[in-house]
Coordinates of C-alpha atoms in Angstrom, one line a residue:
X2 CA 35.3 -19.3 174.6
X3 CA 36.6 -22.8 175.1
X4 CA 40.3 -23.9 174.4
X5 CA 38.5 -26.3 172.4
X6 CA 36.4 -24.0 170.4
X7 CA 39.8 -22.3 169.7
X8 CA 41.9 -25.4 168.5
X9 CA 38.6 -26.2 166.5
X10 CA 37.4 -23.5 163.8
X11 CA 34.1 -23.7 162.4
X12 CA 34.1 -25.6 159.4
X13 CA 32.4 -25.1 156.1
X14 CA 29.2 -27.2 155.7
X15 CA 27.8 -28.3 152.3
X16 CA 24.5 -26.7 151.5
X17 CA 23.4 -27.9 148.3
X18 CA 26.6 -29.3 145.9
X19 CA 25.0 -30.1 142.0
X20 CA 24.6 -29.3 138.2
X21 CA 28.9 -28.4 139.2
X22 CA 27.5 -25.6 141.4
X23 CA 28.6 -25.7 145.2
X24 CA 27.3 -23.7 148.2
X25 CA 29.2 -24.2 151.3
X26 CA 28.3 -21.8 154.7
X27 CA 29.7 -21.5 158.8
X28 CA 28.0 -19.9 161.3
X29 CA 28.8 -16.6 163.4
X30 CA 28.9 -15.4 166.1
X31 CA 26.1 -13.0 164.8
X32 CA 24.0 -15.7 163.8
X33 CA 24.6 -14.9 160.1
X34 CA 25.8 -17.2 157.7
X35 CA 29.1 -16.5 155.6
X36 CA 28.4 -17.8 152.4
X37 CA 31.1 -19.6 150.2
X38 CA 29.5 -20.8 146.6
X39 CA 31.9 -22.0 143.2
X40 CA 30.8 -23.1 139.6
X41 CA 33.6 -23.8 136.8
X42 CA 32.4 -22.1 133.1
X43 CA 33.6 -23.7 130.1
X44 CA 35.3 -21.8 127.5
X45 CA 34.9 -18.9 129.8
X46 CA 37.5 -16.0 130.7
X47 CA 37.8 -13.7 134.0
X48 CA 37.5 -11.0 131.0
X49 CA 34.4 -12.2 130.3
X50 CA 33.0 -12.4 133.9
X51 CA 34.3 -9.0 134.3
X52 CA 32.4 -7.4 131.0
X53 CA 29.2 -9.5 132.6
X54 CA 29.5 -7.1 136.0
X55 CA 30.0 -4.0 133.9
X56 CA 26.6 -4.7 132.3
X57 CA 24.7 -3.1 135.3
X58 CA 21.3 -2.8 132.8
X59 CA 21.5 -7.1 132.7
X60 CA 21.8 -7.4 136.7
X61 CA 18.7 -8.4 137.0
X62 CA 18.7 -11.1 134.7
X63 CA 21.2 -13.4 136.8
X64 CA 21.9 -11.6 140.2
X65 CA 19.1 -13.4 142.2
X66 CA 16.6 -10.4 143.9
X67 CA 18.0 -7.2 142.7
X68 CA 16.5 -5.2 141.1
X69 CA 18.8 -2.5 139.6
X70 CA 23.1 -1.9 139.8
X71 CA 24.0 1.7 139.6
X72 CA 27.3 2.4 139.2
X73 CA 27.8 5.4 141.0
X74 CA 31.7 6.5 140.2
X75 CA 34.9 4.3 138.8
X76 CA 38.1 5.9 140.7
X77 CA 40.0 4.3 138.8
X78 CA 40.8 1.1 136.1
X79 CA 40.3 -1.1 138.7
X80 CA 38.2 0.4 141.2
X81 CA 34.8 1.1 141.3
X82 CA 31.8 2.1 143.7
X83 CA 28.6 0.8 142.9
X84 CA 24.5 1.0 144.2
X85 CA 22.8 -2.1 145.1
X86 CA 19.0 -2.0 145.2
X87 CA 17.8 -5.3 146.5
X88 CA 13.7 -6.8 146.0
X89 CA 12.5 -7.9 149.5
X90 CA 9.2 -10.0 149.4
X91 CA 6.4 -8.5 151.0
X92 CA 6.1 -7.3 154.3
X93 CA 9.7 -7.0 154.8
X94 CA 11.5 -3.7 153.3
X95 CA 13.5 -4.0 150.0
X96 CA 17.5 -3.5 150.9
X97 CA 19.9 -1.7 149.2
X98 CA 24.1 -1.4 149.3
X99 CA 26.3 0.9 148.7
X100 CA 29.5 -1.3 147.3
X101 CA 33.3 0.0 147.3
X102 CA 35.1 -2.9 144.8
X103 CA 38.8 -3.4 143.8
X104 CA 40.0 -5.9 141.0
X105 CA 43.6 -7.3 141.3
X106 CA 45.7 -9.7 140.2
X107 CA 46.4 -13.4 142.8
X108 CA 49.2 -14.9 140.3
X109 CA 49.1 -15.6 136.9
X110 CA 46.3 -17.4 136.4
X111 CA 43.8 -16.0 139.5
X112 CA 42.4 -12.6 140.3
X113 CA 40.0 -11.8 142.8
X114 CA 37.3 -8.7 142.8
X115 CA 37.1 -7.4 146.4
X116 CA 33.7 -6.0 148.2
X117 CA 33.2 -3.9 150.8
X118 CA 30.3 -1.6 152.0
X119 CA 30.3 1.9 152.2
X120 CA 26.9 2.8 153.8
X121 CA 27.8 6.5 153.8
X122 CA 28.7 7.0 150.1
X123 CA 25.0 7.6 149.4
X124 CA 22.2 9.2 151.2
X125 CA 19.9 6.8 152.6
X126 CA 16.8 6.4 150.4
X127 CA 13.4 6.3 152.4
X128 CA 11.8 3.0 152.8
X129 CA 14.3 1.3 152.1
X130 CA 16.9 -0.5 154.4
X131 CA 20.8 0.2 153.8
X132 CA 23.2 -2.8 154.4
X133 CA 26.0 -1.6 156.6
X134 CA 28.0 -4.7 156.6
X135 CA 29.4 -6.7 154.2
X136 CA 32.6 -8.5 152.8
X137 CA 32.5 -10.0 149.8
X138 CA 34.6 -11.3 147.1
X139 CA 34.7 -12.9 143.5
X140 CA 38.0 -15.0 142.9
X141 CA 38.3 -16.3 139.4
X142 CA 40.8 -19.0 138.3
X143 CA 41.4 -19.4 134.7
X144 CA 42.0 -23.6 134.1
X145 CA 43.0 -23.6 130.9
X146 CA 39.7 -22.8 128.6
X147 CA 37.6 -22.9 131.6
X148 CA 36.7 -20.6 134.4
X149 CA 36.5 -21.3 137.9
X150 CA 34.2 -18.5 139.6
X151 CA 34.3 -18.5 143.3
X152 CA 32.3 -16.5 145.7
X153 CA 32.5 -15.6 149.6
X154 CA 30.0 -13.3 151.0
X155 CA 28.9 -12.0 154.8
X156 CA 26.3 -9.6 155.1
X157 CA 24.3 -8.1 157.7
X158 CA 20.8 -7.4 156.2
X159 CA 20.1 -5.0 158.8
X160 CA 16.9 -4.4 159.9
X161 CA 14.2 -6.6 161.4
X162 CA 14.4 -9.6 159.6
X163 CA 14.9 -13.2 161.9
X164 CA 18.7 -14.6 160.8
X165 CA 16.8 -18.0 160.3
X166 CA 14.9 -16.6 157.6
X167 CA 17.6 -14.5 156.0
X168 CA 20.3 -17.1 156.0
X169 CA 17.8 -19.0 154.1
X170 CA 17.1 -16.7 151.5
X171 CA 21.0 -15.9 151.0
X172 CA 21.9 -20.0 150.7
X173 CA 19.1 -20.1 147.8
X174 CA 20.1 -16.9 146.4
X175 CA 23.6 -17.9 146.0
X176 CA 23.0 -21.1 144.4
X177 CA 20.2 -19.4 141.9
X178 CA 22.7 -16.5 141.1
X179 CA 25.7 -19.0 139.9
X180 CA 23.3 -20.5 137.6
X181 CA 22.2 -17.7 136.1
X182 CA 25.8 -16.6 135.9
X183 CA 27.2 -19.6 134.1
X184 CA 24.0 -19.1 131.6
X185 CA 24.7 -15.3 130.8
X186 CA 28.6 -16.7 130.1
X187 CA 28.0 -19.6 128.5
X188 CA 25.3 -18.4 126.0
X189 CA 27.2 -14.4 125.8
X190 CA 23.7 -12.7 126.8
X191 CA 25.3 -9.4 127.7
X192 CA 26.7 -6.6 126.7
X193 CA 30.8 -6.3 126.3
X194 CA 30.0 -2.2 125.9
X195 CA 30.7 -0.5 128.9
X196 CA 34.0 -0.4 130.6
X197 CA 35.3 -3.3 132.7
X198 CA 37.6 -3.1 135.4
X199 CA 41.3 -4.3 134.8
X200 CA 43.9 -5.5 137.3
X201 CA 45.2 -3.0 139.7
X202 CA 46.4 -1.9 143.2
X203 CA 43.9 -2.8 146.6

């Protein structure tokens, strides 16, 4: 690596900033694109964002290609580990994620929900391919009535698919899945009945 590579980090590049949605992404080493994406609700609450996640029967309706969220276990108020079943178009192999997450508390007005994978939680289901890397996090920042909902995300998809073509379908993804997430908020289509992780300890 060159001393100027060093002094120089890779900066964030704009993919697509509109409709108050923004999707930014930088390069790895592996090819694979870290994804960081924001949208600001109105009259929204990290409460509310929360009680949208705990609605695992409604994934589908805004999380772009999944097709079900299982969750698997809460250890405790603020922790929870979750299954990820992703819809893959055809000929490539649908993915799925086993997903260790931690809610805590940034300062008084920002929390951040924390992802990590934990490929090994869950037998390996045939025919499908399991995602063995990823970070990921939801930060949300209450501004006065409104909600700023930010997202960062690296994942390997594992498996045989080309970067160029997965980094595509991740940017497009992202955008489509904070659109849908403002909608479900904005308009309160889901359900505030199952538990929702609180502020605790990661």
């Amino acid at each position: 690596m060159s001393l100027a590579a060093v002094a120089n980090p890779i900066e964030w590049q704009t993919y697509k900033q509109q409709n108050g949605i923004k999707v930014s992404y930088k390069k790895h080493e592996t090819g694979i694109l870290e994804i960081n994406a924001s949208v600001l609700v109105k009259n929204a609450k990290a409460s509310d964002f929360m009680a949208l996640l705990s609605d695992t029967d409604n994934a589908a309706n805004w999380l772009e290609n999944v097709k079900s969220v299982t969750l698997m276990e809460r250890l405790s108020p603020s922790e929870t580990l979750v299954y990820t079943h992703f819809n893959s178009p055809w000929p490539v192999s649908d993915r799925d994620l086993v997903s260790y997450s931690c809610y805590h508390a940034l300062d008084e007005h920002k929390t951040e929900l924390q992802i990590k994978s934990q490929p090994y939680a869950k037998a390996e289901v045939s025919g499908v391919v399991r995602i063995k890397d990823l970070t990921a996090y939801w930060r949300l920042e209450q501004q006065q009535s409104n909600l700023l909902v930010s997202h960062q995300a690296y994942a390997d998809p594992s498996g045989s698919i080309p970067h160029w073509l997965s980094n595509k379908v991740s940017l497009k993804s992202v955008y489509k899945t904070l659109q849908a997430l403002r909608e479900q908020l904005t308009n309160n289509q889901f359900s505030r009945a199952n538990t929702s992780s609180i502020p605790g300890d990661c």
